[in-house]
mmCIF file of C-alpha atoms in Angstrom:
data_model
loop_
_atom_site.group_PDB
_atom_site.id
_atom_site.type_symbol
_atom_site.label_atom_id
_atom_site.label_comp_id
_atom_site.label_asym_id
_atom_site.label_seq_id
_atom_site.Cartn_x
_atom_site.Cartn_y
_atom_site.Cartn_z
ATOM 1 C CA MET O 1 126.721 206.222 180.340
ATOM 2 C CA ILE O 2 129.609 205.508 182.702
ATOM 3 C CA GLN O 3 132.852 203.610 182.265
ATOM 4 C CA LEU O 4 133.634 201.115 185.008
ATOM 5 C CA SER O 5 137.092 200.743 186.494
ATOM 6 C CA SER O 6 137.218 197.326 184.812
ATOM 7 C CA GLY O 7 136.799 198.976 181.391
ATOM 8 C CA GLU O 8 133.193 198.041 180.610
ATOM 9 C CA LEU O 9 130.613 200.678 179.721
ATOM 10 C CA VAL O 10 127.216 200.806 181.417
ATOM 11 C CA SER O 11 124.203 202.697 180.076
ATOM 12 C CA GLY O 12 120.675 203.145 181.351
ATOM 13 C CA SER O 13 117.436 203.635 179.450
ATOM 14 C CA LYS O 14 113.769 202.910 180.054
ATOM 15 C CA LYS O 15 113.732 200.042 182.595
ATOM 16 C CA ILE O 16 116.981 198.524 181.236
ATOM 17 C CA ILE O 17 120.645 198.753 182.207
ATOM 18 C CA THR O 18 123.022 197.479 179.515
ATOM 19 C CA ILE O 19 126.652 196.483 180.050
ATOM 20 C CA PHE O 20 128.998 196.744 177.066
ATOM 21 C CA LYS O 21 132.527 195.671 176.353
ATOM 22 C CA ILE O 22 134.574 197.337 173.636
ATOM 23 C CA LYS O 23 136.008 194.635 171.420
ATOM 24 C CA GLU O 24 137.900 195.511 168.254
ATOM 25 C CA LYS O 25 136.315 198.982 168.249
ATOM 26 C CA GLN O 26 132.838 197.491 168.469
ATOM 27 C CA TYR O 27 130.401 197.454 171.389
ATOM 28 C CA GLU O 28 129.593 193.931 172.523
ATOM 29 C CA VAL O 29 126.586 193.560 174.824
ATOM 30 C CA LEU O 30 127.585 191.539 177.885
ATOM 31 C CA LYS O 31 124.355 191.707 179.878
ATOM 32 C CA ARG O 32 121.029 193.478 180.173
ATOM 33 C CA LEU O 33 119.543 194.080 183.614
ATOM 34 C CA LYS O 34 115.790 194.574 183.947
ATOM 35 C CA PHE O 35 115.189 195.227 187.621
ATOM 36 C CA HIS O 36 113.703 198.724 187.351
ATOM 37 C CA GLU O 37 110.113 199.432 186.301
ATOM 38 C CA ASP O 38 110.596 202.935 184.881
ATOM 39 C CA LEU O 39 113.269 205.267 183.521
ATOM 40 C CA VAL O 40 116.808 204.622 184.770
ATOM 41 C CA LEU O 41 118.065 208.107 185.661
ATOM 42 C CA LYS O 42 121.544 207.567 187.122
ATOM 43 C CA ILE O 43 124.179 204.833 187.417
ATOM 44 C CA ILE O 44 127.324 205.081 189.546
ATOM 45 C CA GLU O 45 130.218 202.831 190.517
ATOM 46 C CA LEU O 46 131.016 202.759 194.229
ATOM 47 C CA LYS O 47 134.563 202.688 195.591
ATOM 48 C CA SER O 48 133.925 199.000 196.329
ATOM 49 C CA LYS O 49 133.365 198.570 192.537
ATOM 50 C CA ASN O 50 129.715 197.604 193.093
ATOM 51 C CA ILE O 51 127.189 199.341 190.845
ATOM 52 C CA VAL O 52 124.182 201.365 192.008
ATOM 53 C CA SER O 53 121.300 202.659 189.905
ATOM 54 C CA CYS O 54 118.303 204.888 190.601
ATOM 55 C CA SER O 55 115.058 205.235 188.717
ATOM 56 C CA ASN O 56 111.845 207.156 188.286
ATOM 57 C CA ASP O 57 110.164 204.037 189.747
ATOM 58 C CA ALA O 58 111.168 205.305 193.225
ATOM 59 C CA SER O 59 113.923 202.798 193.844
ATOM 60 C CA ILE O 60 117.698 202.507 194.206
ATOM 61 C CA ILE O 61 119.219 199.117 193.398
ATOM 62 C CA PHE O 62 122.657 197.767 194.355
ATOM 63 C CA TYR O 63 124.341 195.158 192.120
ATOM 64 C CA ASN O 64 126.978 192.579 192.921
ATOM 65 C CA LYS O 65 130.236 193.553 191.188
ATOM 66 C CA ASP O 66 131.156 189.945 190.349
ATOM 67 C CA ASN O 67 128.092 188.894 188.384
ATOM 68 C CA MET O 68 126.203 192.205 188.024
ATOM 69 C CA GLU O 69 123.053 190.653 189.485
ATOM 70 C CA GLN O 70 120.898 192.416 192.044
ATOM 71 C CA ASN O 71 122.322 191.577 195.458
ATOM 72 C CA ASN O 72 118.959 191.686 197.263
ATOM 73 C CA PHE O 73 119.613 195.240 198.387
ATOM 74 C CA LYS O 74 117.076 197.821 197.306
ATOM 75 C CA ILE O 75 116.101 201.221 198.708
ATOM 76 C CA ASN O 76 112.493 202.285 198.217
ATOM 77 C CA THR O 77 112.382 206.066 197.926
ATOM 78 C CA LYS O 78 109.487 208.480 198.337
ATOM 79 C CA GLY O 79 108.984 209.520 194.743
ATOM 80 C CA GLY O 80 111.173 209.144 191.685
ATOM 81 C CA CYS O 81 114.888 209.163 192.469
ATOM 82 C CA TYR O 82 116.682 211.674 190.252
ATOM 83 C CA THR O 83 120.323 211.193 191.108
ATOM 84 C CA ILE O 84 122.798 209.480 193.447
ATOM 85 C CA LEU O 85 126.372 210.133 194.555
ATOM 86 C CA GLN O 86 128.780 208.373 196.896
ATOM 87 C CA ILE O 87 129.945 210.934 199.462
ATOM 88 C CA LYS O 88 131.645 208.739 202.086
ATOM 89 C CA GLU O 89 133.078 205.233 202.280
ATOM 90 C CA ASN O 90 129.728 203.711 203.278
ATOM 91 C CA GLU O 91 127.358 206.514 202.394
ATOM 92 C CA ILE O 92 125.481 207.818 199.375
ATOM 93 C CA CYS O 93 123.195 210.778 198.948
ATOM 94 C CA TYR O 94 120.198 210.813 196.641
ATOM 95 C CA ILE O 95 117.451 213.213 195.632
ATOM 96 C CA GLU O 96 113.781 212.299 195.743
ATOM 97 C CA GLY O 97 111.733 214.156 193.195
ATOM 98 C CA ASN O 98 108.350 214.392 194.843
ATOM 99 C CA ASN O 99 109.327 217.025 197.397
ATOM 100 C CA SER O 100 112.932 217.875 196.514
ATOM 101 C CA THR O 101 114.341 215.944 199.454
ATOM 102 C CA ILE O 102 118.001 215.028 199.665
ATOM 103 C CA CYS O 103 118.709 211.913 201.743
ATOM 104 C CA PHE O 104 122.003 210.720 203.187
ATOM 105 C CA TYR O 105 121.999 206.921 203.362
ATOM 106 C CA ASP O 106 124.454 204.553 205.050
ATOM 107 C CA PHE O 107 124.422 201.428 202.873
ATOM 108 C CA GLN O 108 126.341 199.374 205.428
ATOM 109 C CA GLU O 109 123.915 200.078 208.249
ATOM 110 C CA LYS O 110 121.072 200.287 205.704
ATOM 111 C CA LYS O 111 119.458 203.368 207.142
ATOM 112 C CA ILE O 112 118.992 207.053 206.401
ATOM 113 C CA LYS O 113 121.457 209.111 208.416
ATOM 114 C CA SER O 114 119.779 212.429 207.701
ATOM 115 C CA SER O 115 117.566 214.215 205.187
ATOM 116 C CA LEU O 116 116.754 217.768 204.115
ATOM 117 C CA ALA O 117 113.242 218.233 202.730
ATOM 118 C CA ASN O 118 111.587 220.866 200.544
ATOM 119 C CA ILE O 119 114.817 222.558 199.549
ATOM 120 C CA SER O 120 113.647 225.057 196.953
ATOM 121 C CA VAL O 121 117.067 225.345 195.317
ATOM 122 C CA ILE O 122 117.228 221.668 194.335
ATOM 123 C CA CYS O 123 116.410 221.311 190.655
ATOM 124 C CA ARG O 124 113.326 219.491 189.440
ATOM 125 C CA GLY O 125 114.811 216.916 187.127
ATOM 126 C CA SER O 126 117.828 214.740 186.513
ATOM 127 C CA LEU O 127 120.967 216.567 187.582
ATOM 128 C CA ASN O 128 124.561 216.158 188.623
ATOM 129 C CA LEU O 129 125.930 216.420 192.149
ATOM 130 C CA ILE O 130 129.635 216.823 192.837
ATOM 131 C CA MET O 131 131.920 217.022 195.849
ATOM 132 C CA ILE O 132 134.070 220.153 195.608
ATOM 133 C CA SER O 133 136.084 219.269 198.708
ATOM 134 C CA GLU O 134 136.263 216.442 201.240
ATOM 135 C CA ASN O 135 133.309 217.870 203.166
ATOM 136 C CA LEU O 136 131.368 220.041 200.716
ATOM 137 C CA LEU O 137 128.628 218.762 198.419
ATOM 138 C CA LEU O 138 127.467 221.012 195.576
ATOM 139 C CA ILE O 139 123.804 220.962 194.540
ATOM 140 C CA PRO O 140 122.596 222.996 191.533
ATOM 141 C CA GLY O 141 119.214 224.712 191.518
ATOM 142 C CA GLU O 142 117.264 227.667 190.162
ATOM 143 C CA ASN O 143 119.686 230.612 189.762
ATOM 144 C CA LYS O 144 121.497 229.182 192.780
ATOM 145 C CA ILE O 145 124.059 226.648 193.924
ATOM 146 C CA SER O 146 123.829 225.156 197.403
ATOM 147 C CA LEU O 147 126.800 223.907 199.392
ATOM 148 C CA ILE O 148 126.084 221.240 201.997
ATOM 149 C CA ASN O 149 128.448 220.131 204.736
ATOM 150 C CA ILE O 150 128.115 216.332 204.590
ATOM 151 C CA ASN O 151 129.403 215.872 208.133
ATOM 152 C CA GLU O 152 126.831 218.213 209.654
ATOM 153 C CA TYR O 153 124.129 217.464 207.030
ATOM 154 C CA LYS O 154 123.154 221.075 206.589
ATOM 155 C CA ILE O 155 123.336 223.821 203.987
ATOM 156 C CA ILE O 156 126.151 226.186 204.845
ATOM 157 C CA LYS O 157 125.843 228.531 201.869
ATOM 158 C CA ILE O 158 123.574 229.356 198.929
ATOM 159 C CA ILE O 159 125.388 231.084 196.067
ATOM 160 C CA GLU O 160 123.503 233.169 193.514
ATOM 161 C CA VAL O 161 124.308 232.574 189.822
ATOM 162 C CA PRO O 162 122.573 235.514 188.098
ATOM 163 C CA ASP O 163 120.528 234.928 184.915
ATOM 164 C CA SER O 164 121.189 231.183 184.929
ATOM 165 C CA ASN O 165 117.602 229.954 185.446
ATOM 166 C CA TRP O 166 117.683 226.203 186.299
ATOM 167 C CA ILE O 167 121.236 224.847 186.560
ATOM 168 C CA LEU O 168 121.388 221.175 185.537
ATOM 169 C CA GLY O 169 124.825 220.257 184.265
ATOM 170 C CA VAL O 170 127.771 220.450 186.677
ATOM 171 C CA CYS O 171 131.277 219.015 186.382
ATOM 172 C CA ALA O 172 134.730 219.560 187.878
ATOM 173 C CA LEU O 173 137.213 221.092 185.454
ATOM 174 C CA ASN O 174 140.078 220.588 187.902
ATOM 175 C CA LYS O 175 140.464 220.732 191.685
ATOM 176 C CA ASN O 176 139.930 224.499 191.652
ATOM 177 C CA MET O 177 137.357 225.024 188.912
ATOM 178 C CA ILE O 178 133.855 223.798 188.056
ATOM 179 C CA LEU O 179 131.651 224.246 185.008
ATOM 180 C CA THR O 180 127.874 224.575 184.990
ATOM 181 C CA GLY O 181 125.348 224.402 182.176
ATOM 182 C CA ASP O 182 121.921 225.959 182.572
ATOM 183 C CA TYR O 183 118.552 226.921 181.122
ATOM 184 C CA SER O 184 119.903 230.295 179.964
ATOM 185 C CA LYS O 185 121.876 228.358 177.304
ATOM 186 C CA ALA O 186 125.156 229.446 178.913
ATOM 187 C CA ILE O 187 128.194 227.613 180.252
ATOM 188 C CA ASN O 188 129.676 229.151 183.399
ATOM 189 C CA GLN O 189 133.199 228.644 184.715
ATOM 190 C CA LEU O 190 133.456 229.122 188.489
ATOM 191 C CA LYS O 191 136.517 229.101 190.726
ATOM 192 C CA ILE O 192 136.361 227.293 194.081
ATOM 193 C CA GLU O 193 137.567 229.572 196.857
ATOM 194 C CA GLY O 194 137.153 227.772 200.179
ATOM 195 C CA ASP O 195 133.412 227.465 200.675
ATOM 196 C CA ASN O 196 132.644 230.033 197.998
ATOM 197 C CA LEU O 197 132.458 230.121 194.199
ATOM 198 C CA LYS O 198 133.586 232.998 191.975
ATOM 199 C CA LEU O 199 132.359 233.425 188.388
ATOM 200 C CA ILE O 200 135.431 233.531 186.145
ATOM 201 C CA ALA O 201 133.995 233.249 182.633
ATOM 202 C CA LYS O 202 130.661 232.799 180.879
ATOM 203 C CA LYS O 203 129.970 231.372 177.402
ATOM 204 C CA GLU O 204 126.679 232.919 176.275
ATOM 205 C CA LYS O 205 124.391 231.016 173.869
ATOM 206 C CA ALA O 206 126.573 227.916 173.895
ATOM 207 C CA HIS O 207 123.560 226.011 172.518
ATOM 208 C CA ASN O 208 120.228 226.919 170.946
ATOM 209 C CA ASP O 209 118.277 225.532 173.903
ATOM 210 C CA ASN O 210 118.678 224.585 177.567
ATOM 211 C CA ILE O 211 121.971 222.947 178.541
ATOM 212 C CA SER O 212 121.128 219.810 180.485
ATOM 213 C CA LEU O 213 124.511 218.063 180.645
ATOM 214 C CA ILE O 214 128.162 219.023 180.862
ATOM 215 C CA CYS O 215 131.151 216.752 181.437
ATOM 216 C CA ASN O 216 134.938 216.854 181.483
ATOM 217 C CA LEU O 217 136.386 214.572 178.793
ATOM 218 C CA GLY O 218 139.982 215.149 179.906
ATOM 219 C CA ASN O 219 142.963 216.333 177.861
ATOM 220 C CA GLY O 220 141.528 219.850 177.774
ATOM 221 C CA TYR O 221 138.149 218.906 176.263
ATOM 222 C CA ILE O 222 134.627 219.193 177.621
ATOM 223 C CA ALA O 223 131.276 218.128 176.198
ATOM 224 C CA SER O 224 127.903 219.791 176.627
ATOM 225 C CA GLY O 225 124.484 218.403 175.772
ATOM 226 C CA SER O 226 121.327 220.388 175.131
ATOM 227 C CA ASP O 227 117.565 220.096 174.743
ATOM 228 C CA ASP O 228 118.179 221.193 171.126
ATOM 229 C CA SER O 229 119.360 217.578 170.532
ATOM 230 C CA SER O 230 122.979 218.611 170.066
ATOM 231 C CA ILE O 231 126.229 217.627 171.749
ATOM 232 C CA ILE O 232 129.174 220.001 171.401
ATOM 233 C CA ILE O 233 132.818 219.180 172.130
ATOM 234 C CA TRP O 234 134.759 222.206 173.345
#
């Protein structure tokens, strides 16, 4: 679920995107969008305020911000699309699941600018991508984190995260720190030092199963979600 700049909440489920408005502490459904044919895996709001969603049906759909209808702009991907992120004013990156390919797509020119295929460190499954600086994209993977220069479209560093197994959840704690959640059931705090990351702290056995989601709630709180069906506020 994401909160739009206009205040509405948007959630995705199997084939359906639902837009809510909070009214008198209740969720009022404003609209349901049924343009995807399989699981909706990620929804983001662009800087232009338009909405973009990706799905296991191998598509990315752009929606008009004024009426939230599909604006006749759809990207057909090669395999299920696990995640998307806006990295430049007119550019997104997305991960195709069939061969762990990351694509950099200019949605103004409507073409792929570059792609990196068969990257073994990219995780198999829904995951988070974050920009840790103006030029550096962070991609989690198996016991590793990759840093990609988005101007050169190439991996500049692969950082080992020992005993982490698959890293899925990633979020920025502040401009200097990130948190990761992984299949070792741990939460890692890492400091950003230029184009490197330094492990500062590790919370062992934060959950009883794999940690698949971690997010910064603000005001000093974070939330982590796990395959053990629990959500913990820290």
